[in-house]
Short mmCIF file of C-alpha atoms in Angstrom, two decimals:
data_model
loop_
_atom_site.label_atom_id
_atom_site.label_comp_id
_atom_site.label_asym_id
_atom_site.label_seq_id
_atom_site.Cartn_x
_atom_site.Cartn_y
_atom_site.Cartn_z
CA UNK A 1 5.97 -14.04 7.66
CA UNK A 2 7.86 -12.04 10.27
CA UNK A 3 8.73 -8.59 8.93
CA UNK A 4 11.29 -6.42 10.73
CA UNK A 5 11.51 -3.33 8.50
CA UNK A 6 11.30 0.17 9.98
CA UNK A 7 10.57 3.41 8.13
CA UNK A 8 11.42 6.99 9.02
CA UNK A 9 10.40 10.27 7.39
CA UNK A 10 12.38 13.36 8.37
CA UNK A 11 11.11 16.80 7.29
CA UNK A 12 9.59 15.41 4.09
CA UNK A 13 7.97 17.88 1.70
CA UNK A 14 6.40 17.23 -1.70
CA UNK A 15 5.78 19.98 -4.24
CA UNK A 16 3.36 20.13 -7.14
CA UNK A 17 3.23 23.03 -9.56
CA UNK A 18 5.89 24.86 -7.60
CA UNK A 19 3.89 24.74 -4.34
CA UNK A 20 4.33 22.39 -1.39
CA UNK A 21 1.33 20.08 -1.06
CA UNK A 22 3.06 18.25 1.80
CA UNK A 23 5.32 20.23 4.11
CA UNK A 24 7.75 19.10 6.79
CA UNK A 25 6.36 15.67 7.67
CA UNK A 26 8.42 13.72 10.21
CA UNK A 27 7.38 10.34 11.61
CA UNK A 28 9.03 7.07 12.59
CA UNK A 29 7.32 3.72 12.12
CA UNK A 30 8.16 0.34 13.61
CA UNK A 31 7.14 -3.19 12.53
CA UNK A 32 3.41 -3.64 13.09
CA UNK A 33 2.61 0.08 13.02
CA UNK A 34 -0.20 1.65 11.01
CA UNK A 35 -0.16 5.28 9.87
CA UNK A 36 -3.49 6.76 8.79
CA UNK A 37 -3.33 9.87 6.59
CA UNK A 38 -6.40 12.07 6.79
CA UNK A 39 -7.35 15.42 5.32
CA UNK A 40 -9.48 16.97 2.58
CA UNK A 41 -8.95 16.39 -1.12
CA UNK A 42 -5.85 18.25 -2.23
CA UNK A 43 -4.13 18.00 1.15
CA UNK A 44 -1.33 15.79 -0.17
CA UNK A 45 -2.27 12.31 1.01
CA UNK A 46 -1.67 10.70 -2.38
CA UNK A 47 1.44 12.82 -2.96
CA UNK A 48 3.01 11.61 0.28
CA UNK A 49 2.20 7.97 -0.48
CA UNK A 50 3.69 8.34 -3.96
CA UNK A 51 6.84 9.91 -2.52
CA UNK A 52 7.33 6.97 -0.16
CA UNK A 53 6.72 4.59 -3.07
CA UNK A 54 9.34 6.32 -5.21
CA UNK A 55 6.88 7.80 -7.71
CA UNK A 56 7.19 11.46 -6.71
CA UNK A 57 10.11 13.74 -5.96
CA UNK A 58 10.47 15.07 -2.44
CA UNK A 59 12.81 16.96 -0.15
CA UNK A 60 13.89 15.66 3.22
CA UNK A 61 14.74 12.06 4.06
CA UNK A 62 12.83 8.79 3.69
CA UNK A 63 14.85 5.90 5.13
CA UNK A 64 14.25 2.18 5.51
CA UNK A 65 15.78 0.17 8.34
CA UNK A 66 16.08 -3.49 7.46
CA UNK A 67 19.41 -4.57 8.92
CA UNK A 68 20.87 -4.97 5.44
CA UNK A 69 23.14 -1.94 5.56
CA UNK A 70 23.25 0.85 2.96
CA UNK A 71 21.47 0.07 -0.27
CA UNK A 72 20.08 1.93 -3.23
CA UNK A 73 16.73 3.54 -2.42
CA UNK A 74 14.98 1.93 -5.39
CA UNK A 75 16.25 -1.49 -4.33
CA UNK A 76 14.83 -0.91 -0.86
CA UNK A 77 11.48 0.18 -2.31
CA UNK A 78 11.32 -2.91 -4.52
CA UNK A 79 12.16 -5.16 -1.58
CA UNK A 80 9.80 -3.67 0.98
CA UNK A 81 6.85 -1.82 -0.59
CA UNK A 82 3.51 -2.63 -2.16
CA UNK A 83 1.62 0.40 -3.49
CA UNK A 84 -2.12 0.10 -4.06
CA UNK A 85 -3.28 3.30 -5.75
CA UNK A 86 -6.39 4.55 -7.47
CA UNK A 87 -5.46 2.63 -10.63
CA UNK A 88 -5.27 -1.13 -10.12
CA UNK A 89 -2.85 -1.84 -12.98
CA UNK A 90 -4.77 -4.97 -13.94
CA UNK A 91 -4.74 -6.45 -17.42
CA UNK A 92 -8.40 -6.44 -18.44
CA UNK A 93 -7.75 -9.14 -21.06
CA UNK A 94 -6.52 -11.64 -18.46
CA UNK A 95 -8.42 -13.54 -15.80
CA UNK A 96 -7.83 -13.21 -12.08
CA UNK A 97 -5.54 -16.19 -11.66
CA UNK A 98 -3.41 -15.28 -14.68
CA UNK A 99 -3.02 -11.76 -13.28
CA UNK A 100 -1.86 -13.06 -9.91
CA UNK A 101 0.59 -15.52 -11.44
CA UNK A 102 2.00 -12.67 -13.54
CA UNK A 103 2.48 -10.32 -10.58
CA UNK A 104 3.88 -13.05 -8.34
CA UNK A 105 6.48 -14.06 -10.92
CA UNK A 106 7.34 -10.43 -11.73
CA UNK A 107 7.74 -9.30 -8.14
CA UNK A 108 9.20 -12.48 -6.65
CA UNK A 109 10.99 -14.30 -9.49
CA UNK A 110 12.14 -17.75 -8.39
CA UNK A 111 10.34 -17.43 -5.05
CA UNK A 112 6.91 -18.81 -5.85
CA UNK A 113 6.45 -20.09 -2.29
CA UNK A 114 7.11 -16.74 -0.59
CA UNK A 115 3.44 -15.80 -0.34
CA UNK A 116 0.02 -17.34 -0.84
CA UNK A 117 -0.67 -19.27 -4.01
CA UNK A 118 -2.86 -17.34 -6.48
CA UNK A 119 -5.75 -19.72 -5.83
CA UNK A 120 -5.50 -19.21 -2.07
CA UNK A 121 -5.15 -15.45 -2.48
CA UNK A 122 -8.38 -15.31 -4.50
CA UNK A 123 -10.14 -17.20 -1.72
CA UNK A 124 -8.67 -14.86 0.89
CA UNK A 125 -10.24 -11.83 -0.79
CA UNK A 126 -13.55 -13.60 -1.47
CA UNK A 127 -13.25 -13.62 -5.24
CA UNK A 128 -14.03 -16.25 -7.86
CA UNK A 129 -11.77 -16.49 -10.89
CA UNK A 130 -13.03 -14.87 -14.06
CA UNK A 131 -12.12 -12.37 -16.78
CA UNK A 132 -11.00 -9.04 -15.37
CA UNK A 133 -13.08 -7.10 -17.88
CA UNK A 134 -16.24 -8.71 -16.51
CA UNK A 135 -15.43 -7.79 -12.91
CA UNK A 136 -17.09 -4.87 -11.14
CA UNK A 137 -14.95 -2.09 -9.70
CA UNK A 138 -15.21 -3.72 -6.28
CA UNK A 139 -14.16 -7.11 -7.63
CA UNK A 140 -11.19 -5.57 -9.44
CA UNK A 141 -10.18 -3.90 -6.18
CA UNK A 142 -10.36 -7.26 -4.42
CA UNK A 143 -8.09 -8.72 -7.12
CA UNK A 144 -5.62 -5.86 -6.67
CA UNK A 145 -5.63 -6.55 -2.92
CA UNK A 146 -4.91 -10.23 -3.62
CA UNK A 147 -1.70 -9.08 -5.30
CA UNK A 148 -0.45 -8.02 -1.86
CA UNK A 149 -0.71 -11.62 -0.73
CA UNK A 150 1.09 -13.49 -3.51
CA UNK A 151 4.28 -11.39 -3.34
CA UNK A 152 4.77 -10.37 0.32
CA UNK A 153 6.21 -6.98 1.18
CA UNK A 154 6.65 -5.45 4.63
CA UNK A 155 5.04 -2.08 3.88
CA UNK A 156 1.60 -1.70 2.34
CA UNK A 157 0.85 1.77 0.94
CA UNK A 158 -2.92 1.94 0.47
CA UNK A 159 -4.45 5.01 -1.20
CA UNK A 160 -8.14 5.13 -0.17
CA UNK A 161 -8.31 1.35 -0.61
CA UNK A 162 -11.96 0.88 0.39
CA UNK A 163 -13.48 3.36 -2.09
CA UNK A 164 -14.85 0.64 -4.42
CA UNK A 165 -15.50 -1.97 -1.72
CA UNK A 166 -18.78 -2.87 -0.07
CA UNK A 167 -19.05 -3.46 3.68
CA UNK A 168 -17.97 -7.10 3.36
CA UNK A 169 -14.99 -6.03 1.27
CA UNK A 170 -13.97 -3.45 3.86
CA UNK A 171 -14.17 -6.06 6.61
CA UNK A 172 -12.06 -8.42 4.50
CA UNK A 173 -9.36 -5.80 3.99
CA UNK A 174 -9.34 -4.84 7.66
CA UNK A 175 -8.82 -8.51 8.55
CA UNK A 176 -5.92 -8.81 6.11
CA UNK A 177 -4.34 -5.68 7.60
CA UNK A 178 -4.69 -7.08 11.12
CA UNK A 179 -2.90 -10.27 10.03
CA UNK A 180 -0.23 -8.29 8.18
CA UNK A 181 0.53 -6.18 11.24
CA UNK A 182 0.59 -9.24 13.49
CA UNK A 183 3.50 -10.49 11.37
CA UNK A 184 5.40 -7.22 11.71
CA UNK A 185 3.99 -5.69 8.55
CA UNK A 186 3.35 -1.97 8.27
CA UNK A 187 0.30 -0.13 6.89
CA UNK A 188 0.31 3.45 5.58
CA UNK A 189 -3.12 4.38 4.29
CA UNK A 190 -5.20 7.37 3.31
CA UNK A 191 -8.86 7.32 4.23
CA UNK A 192 -12.01 9.38 4.51
CA UNK A 193 -13.08 7.50 7.64
CA UNK A 194 -14.44 4.28 6.13
CA UNK A 195 -11.39 2.16 6.93
CA UNK A 196 -11.61 1.27 10.63
CA UNK A 197 -8.12 0.04 11.48
CA UNK A 198 -7.47 0.08 15.23
CA UNK A 199 -4.41 1.37 17.10
CA UNK A 200 -3.18 3.69 14.37
CA UNK A 201 -0.88 6.69 14.30
CA UNK A 202 -2.99 9.51 12.85
CA UNK A 203 -1.46 12.17 10.63
CA UNK A 204 -3.76 14.97 9.51
CA UNK A 205 -2.67 16.81 6.37
CA UNK A 206 -4.04 20.23 5.44
CA UNK A 207 -4.50 21.89 2.08
CA UNK A 208 -1.55 24.08 1.12
CA UNK A 209 -3.64 27.26 0.85
CA UNK A 210 -5.00 26.64 4.35
CA UNK A 211 -1.58 26.37 5.99
#
């Protein structure tokens, strides 16, 4: 898939408890770019990702450029963003394939051929089908990553995505990110240094009380 979406942040700040945890962030991203957020715990990495995803209030401007003209911000988020956070959002009573069919049909109704089939997505993340409740934390993370593949979006927001993954899982995710960027996709990720994506734009965030 050839993605062409751009993203710009202009003087973006995010507050929590009446205090800015992210202050005055400005950055412009083009198709194929990767932005790596670094900084200690409490420096606002998750808060900034959640603001971009539409889950947290912010001041400043977050704008998508997709050639479609003005549109509602939530419509743009739904069209362009996948958010992979600390909670996978998986139904523990389902199996892997059922979960992927559910997310594909929810996110891309009537467009079942837009991404990989659920079977192929499981293979791509190195996972065998089985009940979610029997999966380890690393296997559940692989399944959550497979969700990115069955319902394509231009922008992947990844909040410390390798925390539960072993070395093979990290290599798998890096490979998927390389392929995503090659098709014009964008990566915005937080990391503590275990996610070796090359050619990234680095953004170091500091704790509010250290500013």
